[in-house]
mmCIF file of C-alpha atoms and ligand atoms in Angstrom:
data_model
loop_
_atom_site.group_PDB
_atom_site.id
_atom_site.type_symbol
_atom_site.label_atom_id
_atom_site.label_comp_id
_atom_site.label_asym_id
_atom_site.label_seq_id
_atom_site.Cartn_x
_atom_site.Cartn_y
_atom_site.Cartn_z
ATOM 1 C CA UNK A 1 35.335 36.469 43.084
ATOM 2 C CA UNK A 2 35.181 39.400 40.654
ATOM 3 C CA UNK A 3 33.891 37.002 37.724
ATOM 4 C CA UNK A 4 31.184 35.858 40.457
ATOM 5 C CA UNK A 5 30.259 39.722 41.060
ATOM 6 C CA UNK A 6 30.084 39.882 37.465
ATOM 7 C CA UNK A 7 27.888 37.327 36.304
ATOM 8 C CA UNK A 8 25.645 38.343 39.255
ATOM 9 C CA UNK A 9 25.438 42.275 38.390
ATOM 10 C CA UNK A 10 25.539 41.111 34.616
ATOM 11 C CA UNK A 11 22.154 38.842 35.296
ATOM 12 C CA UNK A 12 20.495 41.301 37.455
ATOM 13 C CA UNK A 13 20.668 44.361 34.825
ATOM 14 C CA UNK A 14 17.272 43.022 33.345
ATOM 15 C CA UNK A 15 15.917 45.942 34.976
ATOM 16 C CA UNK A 16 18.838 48.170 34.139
ATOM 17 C CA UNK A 17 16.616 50.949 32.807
ATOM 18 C CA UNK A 18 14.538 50.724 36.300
ATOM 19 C CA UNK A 19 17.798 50.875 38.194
ATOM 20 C CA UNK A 20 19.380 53.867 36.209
ATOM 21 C CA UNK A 21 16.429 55.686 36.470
ATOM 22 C CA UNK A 22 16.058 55.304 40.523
ATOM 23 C CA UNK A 23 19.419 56.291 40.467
ATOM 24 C CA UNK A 24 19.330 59.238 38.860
ATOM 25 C CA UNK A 25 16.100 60.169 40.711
ATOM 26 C CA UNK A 26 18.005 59.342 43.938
ATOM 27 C CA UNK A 27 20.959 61.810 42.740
ATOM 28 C CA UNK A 28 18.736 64.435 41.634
ATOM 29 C CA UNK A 29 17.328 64.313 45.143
ATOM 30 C CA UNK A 30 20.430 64.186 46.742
ATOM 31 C CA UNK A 31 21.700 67.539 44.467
ATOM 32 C CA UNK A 32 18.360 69.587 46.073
ATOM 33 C CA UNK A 33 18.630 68.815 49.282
ATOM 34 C CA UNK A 34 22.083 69.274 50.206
ATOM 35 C CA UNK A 35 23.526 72.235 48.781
ATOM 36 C CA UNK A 36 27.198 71.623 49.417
ATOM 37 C CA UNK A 37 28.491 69.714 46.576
ATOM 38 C CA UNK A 38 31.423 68.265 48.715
ATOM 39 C CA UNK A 39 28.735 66.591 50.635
ATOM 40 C CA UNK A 40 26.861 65.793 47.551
ATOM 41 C CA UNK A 41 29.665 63.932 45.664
ATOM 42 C CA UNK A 42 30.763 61.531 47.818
ATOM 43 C CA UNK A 43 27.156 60.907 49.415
ATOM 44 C CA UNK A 44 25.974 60.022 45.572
ATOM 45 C CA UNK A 45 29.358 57.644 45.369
ATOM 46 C CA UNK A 46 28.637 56.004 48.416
ATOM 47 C CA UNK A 47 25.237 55.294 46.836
ATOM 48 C CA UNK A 48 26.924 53.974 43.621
ATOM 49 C CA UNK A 49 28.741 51.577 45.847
ATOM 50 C CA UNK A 50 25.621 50.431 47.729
ATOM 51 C CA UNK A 51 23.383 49.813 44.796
ATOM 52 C CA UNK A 52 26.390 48.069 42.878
ATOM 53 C CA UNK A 53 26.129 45.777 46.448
ATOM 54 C CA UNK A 54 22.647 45.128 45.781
ATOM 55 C CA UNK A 55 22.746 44.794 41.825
ATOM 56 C CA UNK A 56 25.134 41.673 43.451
ATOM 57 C CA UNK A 57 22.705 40.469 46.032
ATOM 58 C CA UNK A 58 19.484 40.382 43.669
ATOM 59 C CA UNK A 59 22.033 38.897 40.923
ATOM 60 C CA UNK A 60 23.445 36.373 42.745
ATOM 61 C CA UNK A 61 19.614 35.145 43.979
ATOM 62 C CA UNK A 62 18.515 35.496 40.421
ATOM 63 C CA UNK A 63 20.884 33.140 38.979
ATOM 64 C CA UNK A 64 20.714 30.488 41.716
ATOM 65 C CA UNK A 65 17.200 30.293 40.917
ATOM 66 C CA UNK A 66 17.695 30.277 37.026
ATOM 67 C CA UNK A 67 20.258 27.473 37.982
ATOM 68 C CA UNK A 68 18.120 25.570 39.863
ATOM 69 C CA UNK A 69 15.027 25.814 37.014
ATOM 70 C CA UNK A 70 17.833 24.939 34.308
ATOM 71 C CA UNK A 71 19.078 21.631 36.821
ATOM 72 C CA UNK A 72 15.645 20.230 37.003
ATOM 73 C CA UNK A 73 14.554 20.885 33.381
ATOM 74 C CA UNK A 74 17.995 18.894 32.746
ATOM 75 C CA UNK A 75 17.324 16.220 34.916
ATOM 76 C CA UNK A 76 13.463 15.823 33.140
ATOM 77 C CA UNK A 77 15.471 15.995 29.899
ATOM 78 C CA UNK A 78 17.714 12.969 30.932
ATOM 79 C CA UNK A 79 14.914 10.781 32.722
ATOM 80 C CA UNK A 80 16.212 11.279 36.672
ATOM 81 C CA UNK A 81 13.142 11.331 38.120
ATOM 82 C CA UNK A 82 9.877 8.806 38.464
ATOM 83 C CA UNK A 83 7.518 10.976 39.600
ATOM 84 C CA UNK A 84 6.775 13.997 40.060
ATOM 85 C CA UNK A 85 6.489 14.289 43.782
ATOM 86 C CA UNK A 86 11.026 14.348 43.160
ATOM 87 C CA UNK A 87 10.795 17.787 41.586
ATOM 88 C CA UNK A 88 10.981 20.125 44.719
ATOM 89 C CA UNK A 89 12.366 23.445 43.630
ATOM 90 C CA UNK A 90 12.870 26.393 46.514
ATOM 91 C CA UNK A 91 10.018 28.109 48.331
ATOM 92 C CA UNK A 92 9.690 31.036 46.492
ATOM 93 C CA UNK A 93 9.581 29.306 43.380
ATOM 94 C CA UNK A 94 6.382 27.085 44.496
ATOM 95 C CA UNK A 95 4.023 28.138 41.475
ATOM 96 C CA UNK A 96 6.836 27.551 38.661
ATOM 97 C CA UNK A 97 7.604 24.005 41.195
ATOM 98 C CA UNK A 98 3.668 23.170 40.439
ATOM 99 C CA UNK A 99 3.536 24.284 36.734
ATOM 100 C CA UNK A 100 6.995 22.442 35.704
ATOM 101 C CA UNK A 101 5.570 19.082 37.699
ATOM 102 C CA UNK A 102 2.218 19.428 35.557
ATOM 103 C CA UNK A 103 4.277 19.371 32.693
ATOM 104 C CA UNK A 104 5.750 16.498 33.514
ATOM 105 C CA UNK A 105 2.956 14.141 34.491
ATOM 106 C CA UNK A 106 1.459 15.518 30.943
ATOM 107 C CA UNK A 107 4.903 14.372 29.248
ATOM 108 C CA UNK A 108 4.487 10.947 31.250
ATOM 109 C CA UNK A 109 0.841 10.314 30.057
ATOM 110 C CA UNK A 110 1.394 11.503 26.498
ATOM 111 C CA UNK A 111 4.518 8.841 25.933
ATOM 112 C CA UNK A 112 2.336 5.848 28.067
ATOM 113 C CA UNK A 113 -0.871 6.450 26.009
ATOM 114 C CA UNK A 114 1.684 6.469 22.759
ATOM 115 C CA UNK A 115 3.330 3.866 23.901
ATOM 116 C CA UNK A 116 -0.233 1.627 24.441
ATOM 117 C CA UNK A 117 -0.904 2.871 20.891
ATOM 118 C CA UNK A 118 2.098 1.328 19.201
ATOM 119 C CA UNK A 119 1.246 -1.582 21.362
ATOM 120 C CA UNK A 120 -2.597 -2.069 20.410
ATOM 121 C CA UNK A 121 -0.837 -1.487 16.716
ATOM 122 C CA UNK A 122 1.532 -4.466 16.884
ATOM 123 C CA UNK A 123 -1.162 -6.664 18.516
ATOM 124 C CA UNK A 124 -3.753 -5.585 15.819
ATOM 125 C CA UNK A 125 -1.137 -6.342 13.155
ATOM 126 C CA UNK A 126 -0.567 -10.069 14.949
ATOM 127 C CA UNK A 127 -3.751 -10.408 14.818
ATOM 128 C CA UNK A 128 -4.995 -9.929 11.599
ATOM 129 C CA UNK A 129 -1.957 -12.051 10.445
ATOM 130 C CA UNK A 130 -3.114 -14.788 12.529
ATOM 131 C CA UNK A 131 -6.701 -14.710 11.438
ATOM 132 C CA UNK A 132 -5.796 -14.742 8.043
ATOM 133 C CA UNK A 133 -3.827 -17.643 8.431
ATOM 134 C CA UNK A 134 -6.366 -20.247 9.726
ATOM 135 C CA UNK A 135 -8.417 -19.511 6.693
ATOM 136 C CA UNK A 136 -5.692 -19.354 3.942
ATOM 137 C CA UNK A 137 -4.333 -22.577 5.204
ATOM 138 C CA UNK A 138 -7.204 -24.202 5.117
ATOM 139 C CA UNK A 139 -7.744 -23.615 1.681
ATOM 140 C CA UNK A 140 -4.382 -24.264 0.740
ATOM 141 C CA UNK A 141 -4.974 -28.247 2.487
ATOM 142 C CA UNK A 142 -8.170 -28.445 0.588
ATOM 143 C CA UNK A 143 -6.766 -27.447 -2.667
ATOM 144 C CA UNK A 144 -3.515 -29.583 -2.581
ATOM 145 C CA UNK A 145 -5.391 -32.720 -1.134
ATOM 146 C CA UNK A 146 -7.856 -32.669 -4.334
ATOM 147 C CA UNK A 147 -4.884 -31.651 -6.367
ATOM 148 C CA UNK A 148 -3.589 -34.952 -5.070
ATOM 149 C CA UNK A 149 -5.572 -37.152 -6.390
ATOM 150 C CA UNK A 150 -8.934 -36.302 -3.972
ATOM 151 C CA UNK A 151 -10.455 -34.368 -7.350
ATOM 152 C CA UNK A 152 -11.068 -37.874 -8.594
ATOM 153 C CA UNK A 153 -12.982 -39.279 -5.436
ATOM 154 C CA UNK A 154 -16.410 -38.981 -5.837
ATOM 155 C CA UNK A 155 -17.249 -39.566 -1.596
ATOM 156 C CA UNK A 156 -14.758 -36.383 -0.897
ATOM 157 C CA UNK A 157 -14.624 -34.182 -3.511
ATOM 158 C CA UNK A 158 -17.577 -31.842 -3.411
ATOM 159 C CA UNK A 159 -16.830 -32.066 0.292
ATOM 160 C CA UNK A 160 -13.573 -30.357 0.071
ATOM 161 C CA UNK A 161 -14.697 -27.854 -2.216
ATOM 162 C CA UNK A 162 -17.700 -27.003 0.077
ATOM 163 C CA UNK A 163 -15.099 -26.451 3.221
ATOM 164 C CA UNK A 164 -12.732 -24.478 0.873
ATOM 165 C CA UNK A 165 -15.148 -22.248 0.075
ATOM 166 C CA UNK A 166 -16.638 -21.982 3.089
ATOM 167 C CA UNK A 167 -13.225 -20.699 4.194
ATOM 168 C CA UNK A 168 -13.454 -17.841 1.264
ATOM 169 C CA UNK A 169 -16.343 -17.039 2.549
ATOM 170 C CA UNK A 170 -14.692 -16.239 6.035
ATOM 171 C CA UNK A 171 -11.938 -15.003 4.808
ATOM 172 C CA UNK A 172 -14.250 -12.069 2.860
ATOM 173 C CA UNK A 173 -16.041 -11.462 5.679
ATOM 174 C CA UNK A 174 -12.913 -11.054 7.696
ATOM 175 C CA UNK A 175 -11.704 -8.521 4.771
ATOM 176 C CA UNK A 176 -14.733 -6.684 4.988
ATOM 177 C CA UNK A 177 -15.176 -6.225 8.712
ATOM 178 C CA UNK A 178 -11.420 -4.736 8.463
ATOM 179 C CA UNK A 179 -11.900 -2.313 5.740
ATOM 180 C CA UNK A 180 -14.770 -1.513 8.233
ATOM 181 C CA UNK A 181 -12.875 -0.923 11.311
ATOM 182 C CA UNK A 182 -9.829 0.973 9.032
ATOM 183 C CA UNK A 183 -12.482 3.525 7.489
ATOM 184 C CA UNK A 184 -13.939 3.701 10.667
ATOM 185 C CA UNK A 185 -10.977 4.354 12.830
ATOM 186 C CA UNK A 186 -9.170 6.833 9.856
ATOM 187 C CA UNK A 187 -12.593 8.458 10.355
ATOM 188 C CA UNK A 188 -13.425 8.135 6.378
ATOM 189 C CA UNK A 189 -16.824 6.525 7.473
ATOM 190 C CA UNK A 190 -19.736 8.543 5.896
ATOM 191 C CA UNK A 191 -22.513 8.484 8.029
ATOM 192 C CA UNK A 192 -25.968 9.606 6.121
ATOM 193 C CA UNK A 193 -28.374 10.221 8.522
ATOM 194 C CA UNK A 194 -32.444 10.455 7.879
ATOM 195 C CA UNK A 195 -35.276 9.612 9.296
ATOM 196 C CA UNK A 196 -36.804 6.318 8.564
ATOM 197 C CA UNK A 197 -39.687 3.707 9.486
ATOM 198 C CA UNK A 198 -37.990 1.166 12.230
ATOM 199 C CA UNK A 199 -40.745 -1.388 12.134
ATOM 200 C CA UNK A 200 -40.775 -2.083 8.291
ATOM 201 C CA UNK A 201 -36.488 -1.641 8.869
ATOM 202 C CA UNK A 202 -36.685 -3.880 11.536
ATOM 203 C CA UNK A 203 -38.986 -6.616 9.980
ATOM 204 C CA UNK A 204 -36.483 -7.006 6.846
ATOM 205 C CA UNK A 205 -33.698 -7.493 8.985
ATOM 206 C CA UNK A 206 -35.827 -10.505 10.760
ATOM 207 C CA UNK A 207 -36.411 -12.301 7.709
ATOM 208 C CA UNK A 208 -32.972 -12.396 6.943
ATOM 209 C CA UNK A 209 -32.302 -13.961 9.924
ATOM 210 C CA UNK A 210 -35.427 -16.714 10.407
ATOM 211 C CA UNK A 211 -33.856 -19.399 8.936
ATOM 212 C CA UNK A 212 -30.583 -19.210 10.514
ATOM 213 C CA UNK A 213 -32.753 -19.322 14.277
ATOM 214 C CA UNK A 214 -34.979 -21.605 12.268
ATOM 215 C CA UNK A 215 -31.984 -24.321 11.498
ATOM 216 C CA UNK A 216 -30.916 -24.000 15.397
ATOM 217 C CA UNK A 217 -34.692 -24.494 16.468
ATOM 218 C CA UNK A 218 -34.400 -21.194 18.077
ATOM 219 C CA UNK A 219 -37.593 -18.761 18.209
ATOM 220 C CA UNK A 220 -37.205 -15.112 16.941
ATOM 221 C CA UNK A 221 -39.284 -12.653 18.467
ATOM 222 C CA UNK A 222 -39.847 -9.231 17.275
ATOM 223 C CA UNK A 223 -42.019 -7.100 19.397
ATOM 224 C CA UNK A 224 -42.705 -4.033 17.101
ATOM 225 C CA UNK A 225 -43.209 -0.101 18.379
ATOM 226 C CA UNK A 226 -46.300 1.697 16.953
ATOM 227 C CA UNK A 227 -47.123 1.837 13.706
ATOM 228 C CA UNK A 228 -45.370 4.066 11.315
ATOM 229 C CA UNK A 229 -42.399 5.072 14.526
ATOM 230 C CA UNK A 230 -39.181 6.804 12.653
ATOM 231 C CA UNK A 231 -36.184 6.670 14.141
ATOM 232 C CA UNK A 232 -33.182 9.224 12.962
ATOM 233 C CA UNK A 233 -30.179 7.068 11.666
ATOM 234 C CA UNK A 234 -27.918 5.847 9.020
ATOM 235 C CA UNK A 235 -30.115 3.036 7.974
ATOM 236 C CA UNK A 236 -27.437 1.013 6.220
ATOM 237 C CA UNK A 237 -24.654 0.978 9.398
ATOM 238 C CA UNK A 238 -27.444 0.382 11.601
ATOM 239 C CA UNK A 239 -28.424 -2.582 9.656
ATOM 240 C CA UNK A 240 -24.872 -3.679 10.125
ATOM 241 C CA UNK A 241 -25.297 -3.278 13.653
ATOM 242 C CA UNK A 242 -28.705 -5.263 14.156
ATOM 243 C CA UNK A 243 -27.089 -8.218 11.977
ATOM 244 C CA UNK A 244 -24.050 -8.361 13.996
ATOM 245 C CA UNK A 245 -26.395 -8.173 17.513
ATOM 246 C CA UNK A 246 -28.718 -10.948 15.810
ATOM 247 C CA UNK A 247 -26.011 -13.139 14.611
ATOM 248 C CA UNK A 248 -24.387 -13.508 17.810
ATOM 249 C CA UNK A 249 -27.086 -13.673 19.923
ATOM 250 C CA UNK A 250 -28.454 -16.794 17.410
ATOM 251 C CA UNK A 251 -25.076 -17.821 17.238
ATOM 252 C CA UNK A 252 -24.365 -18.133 20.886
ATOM 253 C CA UNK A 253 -27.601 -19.442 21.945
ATOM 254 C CA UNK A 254 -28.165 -23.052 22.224
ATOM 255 C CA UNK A 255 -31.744 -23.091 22.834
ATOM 256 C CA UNK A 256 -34.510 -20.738 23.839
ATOM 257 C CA UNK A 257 -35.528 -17.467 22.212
ATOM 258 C CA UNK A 258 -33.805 -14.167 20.842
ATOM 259 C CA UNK A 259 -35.885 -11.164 20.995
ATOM 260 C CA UNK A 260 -36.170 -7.650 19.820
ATOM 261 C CA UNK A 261 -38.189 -5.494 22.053
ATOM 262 C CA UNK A 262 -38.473 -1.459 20.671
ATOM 263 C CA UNK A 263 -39.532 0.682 24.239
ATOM 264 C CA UNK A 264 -40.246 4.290 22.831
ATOM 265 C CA UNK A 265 -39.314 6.909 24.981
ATOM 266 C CA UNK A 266 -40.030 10.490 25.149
ATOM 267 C CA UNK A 267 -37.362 11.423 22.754
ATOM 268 C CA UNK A 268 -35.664 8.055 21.779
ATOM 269 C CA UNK A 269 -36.288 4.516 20.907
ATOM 270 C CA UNK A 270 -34.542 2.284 23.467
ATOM 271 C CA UNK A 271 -33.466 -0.753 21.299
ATOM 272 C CA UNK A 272 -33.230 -4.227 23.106
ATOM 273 C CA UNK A 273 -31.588 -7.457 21.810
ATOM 274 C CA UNK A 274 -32.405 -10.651 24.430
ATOM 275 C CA UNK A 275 -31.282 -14.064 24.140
ATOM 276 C CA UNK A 276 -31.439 -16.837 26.478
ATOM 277 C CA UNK A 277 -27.835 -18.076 25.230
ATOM 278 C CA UNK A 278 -24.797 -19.056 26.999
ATOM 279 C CA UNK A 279 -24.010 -15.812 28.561
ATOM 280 C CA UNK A 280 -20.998 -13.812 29.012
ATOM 281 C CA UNK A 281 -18.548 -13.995 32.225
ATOM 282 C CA UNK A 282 -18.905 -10.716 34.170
ATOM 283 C CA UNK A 283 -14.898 -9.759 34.045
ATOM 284 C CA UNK A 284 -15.335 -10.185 30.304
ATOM 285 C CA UNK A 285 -18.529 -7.402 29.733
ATOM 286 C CA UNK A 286 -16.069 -4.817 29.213
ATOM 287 C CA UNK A 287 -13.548 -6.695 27.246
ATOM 288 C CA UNK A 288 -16.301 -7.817 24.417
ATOM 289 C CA UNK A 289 -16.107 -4.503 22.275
ATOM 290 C CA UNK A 290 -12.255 -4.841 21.802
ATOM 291 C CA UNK A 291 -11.458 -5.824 18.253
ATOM 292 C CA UNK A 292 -10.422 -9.439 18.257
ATOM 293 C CA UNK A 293 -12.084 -9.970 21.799
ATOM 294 C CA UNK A 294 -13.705 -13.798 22.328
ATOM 295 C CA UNK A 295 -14.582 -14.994 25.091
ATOM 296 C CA UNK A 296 -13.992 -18.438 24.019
ATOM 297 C CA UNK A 297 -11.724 -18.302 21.378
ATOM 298 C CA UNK A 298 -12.214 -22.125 20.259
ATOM 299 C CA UNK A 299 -16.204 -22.116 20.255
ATOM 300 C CA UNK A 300 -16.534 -18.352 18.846
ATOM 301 C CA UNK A 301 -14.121 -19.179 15.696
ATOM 302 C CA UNK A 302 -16.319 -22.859 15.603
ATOM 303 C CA UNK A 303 -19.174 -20.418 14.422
ATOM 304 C CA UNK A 304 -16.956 -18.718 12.187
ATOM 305 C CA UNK A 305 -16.414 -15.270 14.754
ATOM 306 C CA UNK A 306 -13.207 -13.264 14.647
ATOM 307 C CA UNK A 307 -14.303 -10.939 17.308
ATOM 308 C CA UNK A 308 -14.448 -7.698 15.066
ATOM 309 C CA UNK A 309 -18.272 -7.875 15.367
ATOM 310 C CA UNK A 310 -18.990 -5.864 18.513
ATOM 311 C CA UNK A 311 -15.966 -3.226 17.666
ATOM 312 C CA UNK A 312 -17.741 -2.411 14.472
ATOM 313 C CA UNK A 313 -21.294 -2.023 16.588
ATOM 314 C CA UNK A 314 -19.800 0.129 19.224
ATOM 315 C CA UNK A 315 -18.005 2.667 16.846
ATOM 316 C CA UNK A 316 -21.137 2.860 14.554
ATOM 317 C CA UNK A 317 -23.406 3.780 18.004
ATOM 318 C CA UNK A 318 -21.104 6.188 19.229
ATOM 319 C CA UNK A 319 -21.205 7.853 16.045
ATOM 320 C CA UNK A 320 -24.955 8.435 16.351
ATOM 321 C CA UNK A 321 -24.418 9.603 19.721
ATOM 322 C CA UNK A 322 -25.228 6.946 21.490
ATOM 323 C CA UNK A 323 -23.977 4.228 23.857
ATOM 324 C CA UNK A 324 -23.738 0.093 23.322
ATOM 325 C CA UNK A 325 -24.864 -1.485 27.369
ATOM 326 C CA UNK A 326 -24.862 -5.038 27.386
ATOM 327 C CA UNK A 327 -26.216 -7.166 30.910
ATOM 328 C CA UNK A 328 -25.210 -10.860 31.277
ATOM 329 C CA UNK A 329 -25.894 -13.848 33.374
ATOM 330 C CA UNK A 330 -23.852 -16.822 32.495
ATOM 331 C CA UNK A 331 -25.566 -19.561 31.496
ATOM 332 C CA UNK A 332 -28.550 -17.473 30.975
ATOM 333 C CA UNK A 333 -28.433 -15.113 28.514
ATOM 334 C CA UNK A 334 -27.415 -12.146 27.164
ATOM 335 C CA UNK A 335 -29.256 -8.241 26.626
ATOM 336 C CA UNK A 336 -27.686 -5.774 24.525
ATOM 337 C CA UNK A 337 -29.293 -2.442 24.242
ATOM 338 C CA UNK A 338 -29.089 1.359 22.639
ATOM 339 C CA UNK A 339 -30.945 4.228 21.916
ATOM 340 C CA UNK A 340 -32.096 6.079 18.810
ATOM 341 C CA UNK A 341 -33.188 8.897 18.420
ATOM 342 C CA UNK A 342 -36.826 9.353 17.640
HETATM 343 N N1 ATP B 1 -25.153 -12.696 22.536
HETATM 344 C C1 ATP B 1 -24.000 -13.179 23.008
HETATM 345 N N2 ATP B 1 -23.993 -14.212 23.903
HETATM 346 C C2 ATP B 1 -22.841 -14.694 24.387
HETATM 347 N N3 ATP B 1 -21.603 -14.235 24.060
HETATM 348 C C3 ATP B 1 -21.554 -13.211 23.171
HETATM 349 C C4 ATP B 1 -22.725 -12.646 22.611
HETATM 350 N N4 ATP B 1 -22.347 -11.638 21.791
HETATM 351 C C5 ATP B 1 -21.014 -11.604 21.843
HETATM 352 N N5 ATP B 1 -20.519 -12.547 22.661
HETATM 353 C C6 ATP B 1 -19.104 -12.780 23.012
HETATM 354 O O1 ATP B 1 -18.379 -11.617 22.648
HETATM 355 C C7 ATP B 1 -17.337 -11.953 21.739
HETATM 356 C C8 ATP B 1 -17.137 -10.808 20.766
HETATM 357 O O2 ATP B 1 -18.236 -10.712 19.879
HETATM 358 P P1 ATP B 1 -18.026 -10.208 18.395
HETATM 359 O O3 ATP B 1 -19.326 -10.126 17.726
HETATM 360 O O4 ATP B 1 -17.197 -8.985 18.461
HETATM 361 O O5 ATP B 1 -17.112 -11.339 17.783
HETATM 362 P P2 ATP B 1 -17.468 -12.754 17.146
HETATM 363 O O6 ATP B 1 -18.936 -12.959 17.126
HETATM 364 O O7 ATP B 1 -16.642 -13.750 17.864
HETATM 365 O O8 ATP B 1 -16.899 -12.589 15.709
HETATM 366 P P3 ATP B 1 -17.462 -11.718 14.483
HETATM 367 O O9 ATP B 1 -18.662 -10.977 14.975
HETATM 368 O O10 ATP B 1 -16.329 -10.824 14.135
HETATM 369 O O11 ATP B 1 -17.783 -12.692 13.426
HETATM 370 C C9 ATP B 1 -17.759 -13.250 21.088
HETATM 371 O O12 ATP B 1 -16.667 -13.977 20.663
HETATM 372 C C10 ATP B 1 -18.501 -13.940 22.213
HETATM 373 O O13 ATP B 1 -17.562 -14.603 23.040
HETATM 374 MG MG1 MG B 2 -20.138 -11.348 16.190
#
């Protein structure tokens, strides 16, 4: 009992200085206005006891809340509850009660996003493992089956060397689309941005690709903007981006066209890449610019894709402030579409 009076008059003398002073003021009073000190004396005792009653009373509230703050912080601390709506804390404690659940649900999304991260780690790792794999194995078979006597057969031979390095060559692109996504992602890419003719830019990229559209008996279309047009970019990454756009939409077009259309805009170029290919399922539109993303796995690494493609195109938009939209019908093609700025 007297410990319990204690702690309570011990925890309420925060405001010991406040207290003191009303006291004394109180006393003082109590000295003026009634003369006799007989009276005064035990009248400024009998205050004494009263406010040592009510040091007790605001104590004894003061540490059941403190109590009741330090029991739910405990019970965050050792994972009790599953949501917030479990913290309740008394009335008069409602704004702490709203502060301490905010907390919480910030706690919660801080360890889940963390927690995806160390997931989309471990799944990029597998990954990458795995798509280095198919290639290295590959050229291990090639190697060993000339190495076994193959070398020496005329009908085979270049044949085998031909696949093997065709599987280098995936294998460097591979390397080269992840050194990509790393500097991109460890934000060490240098962007260089200037203004620059897109026609002429354009063009150049198009021959590049006329023979590949050529070999598939596929048309290329380039529909240019007016002469002499700039558009403000880094011309190399955005080169990147247009051969990744063109090489898929060749790539997953059977027959038809692929087109590039330029729309100028008041202050932007509005950049349109149209195929008449296979098309992309609708619950897969937003799934395409994940890194390793394929729609169909078995057909996309046929044409030599690893899905890194589209990732690389979305970061280097974004980093010109701008957005990657893609519209699909299955079966009948595919648009993909940004803007520059002019
Ligand atoms: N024009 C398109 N028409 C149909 N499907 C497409 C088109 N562009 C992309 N896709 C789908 O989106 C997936 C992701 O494309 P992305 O360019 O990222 O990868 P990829 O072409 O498979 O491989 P990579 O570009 O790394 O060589 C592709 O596998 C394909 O399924
Ligand atoms: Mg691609």
């Amino acid at each position: 009992m007297w410990n319990e009076i204690k702690l309570n008059i011990s925890s309420s003398l925060v405001f010991y200085k406040e207290f003191i002073l009303f006291l004394l003021f109180v006393c003082v009073i109590i000295l003026l206005v009634v003369e006799k000190l007989s009276l005064a004396i035990p009248l400024i005792f009998l205050i004494i006891i009263l406010s040592i009653f009510i040091l007790n009373l605001i104590g004894f509230r003061r540490r059941k809340e403190i109590d009741e703050i330090k029991n739910t912080i405990s019970s965050i601390r050792q994972n009790k509850y599953q949501s917030s709506d479990e913290i309740i804390l008394s009335k008069n404690l409602v704004g702490l009660e709203d502060e301490i659940k905010k907390m919480f649900e910030k706690a919660e999304g801080d360890i889940q996003y963390l927690e995806r991260l160390q997931k989309m780690r471990s799944q990029f790792l597998a990954n990458v493992s795995h798509e280095l794999r198919t290639p290295i194995f590959a050229i291990q078979g090639f190697l060993e089956t000339l190495l076994n006597g193959a070398i020496n057969d005329p009908k085979v031979n270049k044949h085998f060397l031909e696949k093997a390095n065709h599987h280098t060559i995936s294998l460097s692109n591979l390397l080269n689309d992840l050194i990509d996504i790393s500097m991109i992602e460890s934000g060490e890419m240098r962007m260089s941005y200037r203004y620059f003719e897109i026609n002429s830019f354009i063009d150049s990229i198009v021959d590049e690709f006329n023979q590949m559209a050529e070999e598939k008996n596929i048309k290329l279309i380039f529909n240019p903007a007016k002469d002499g047009l700039q558009v403000f970019g880094d011309k190399e990454k955005l080169r990147q981006v247009f051969n990744n756009l063109l090489q898929n939409a060749i790539k997953y077009t059977d027959e038809g066209s692929v087109e590039i259309i330029l729309e100028e805009e008041k202050k932007f170029v509005n950049v349109l890449i149209k195929d008449t290919g296979i098309g992309i399922p609708e619950e897969d539109l937003n799934r395409i610019f994940e890194r390793f993303y394929r729609v169909d796995k078995a057909r996309s690494r046929a044409v030599g894709g690893t899905g890194l493609g589209l990732a690389i195109v979305k970061h280097i938009i974004e980093a010109h402030n701008s957005k990657i939209l893609v519209q699909s019908q299955l079966g009948e093609g595919s648009q993909f579409s940004f803007k520059l700025k002019k």
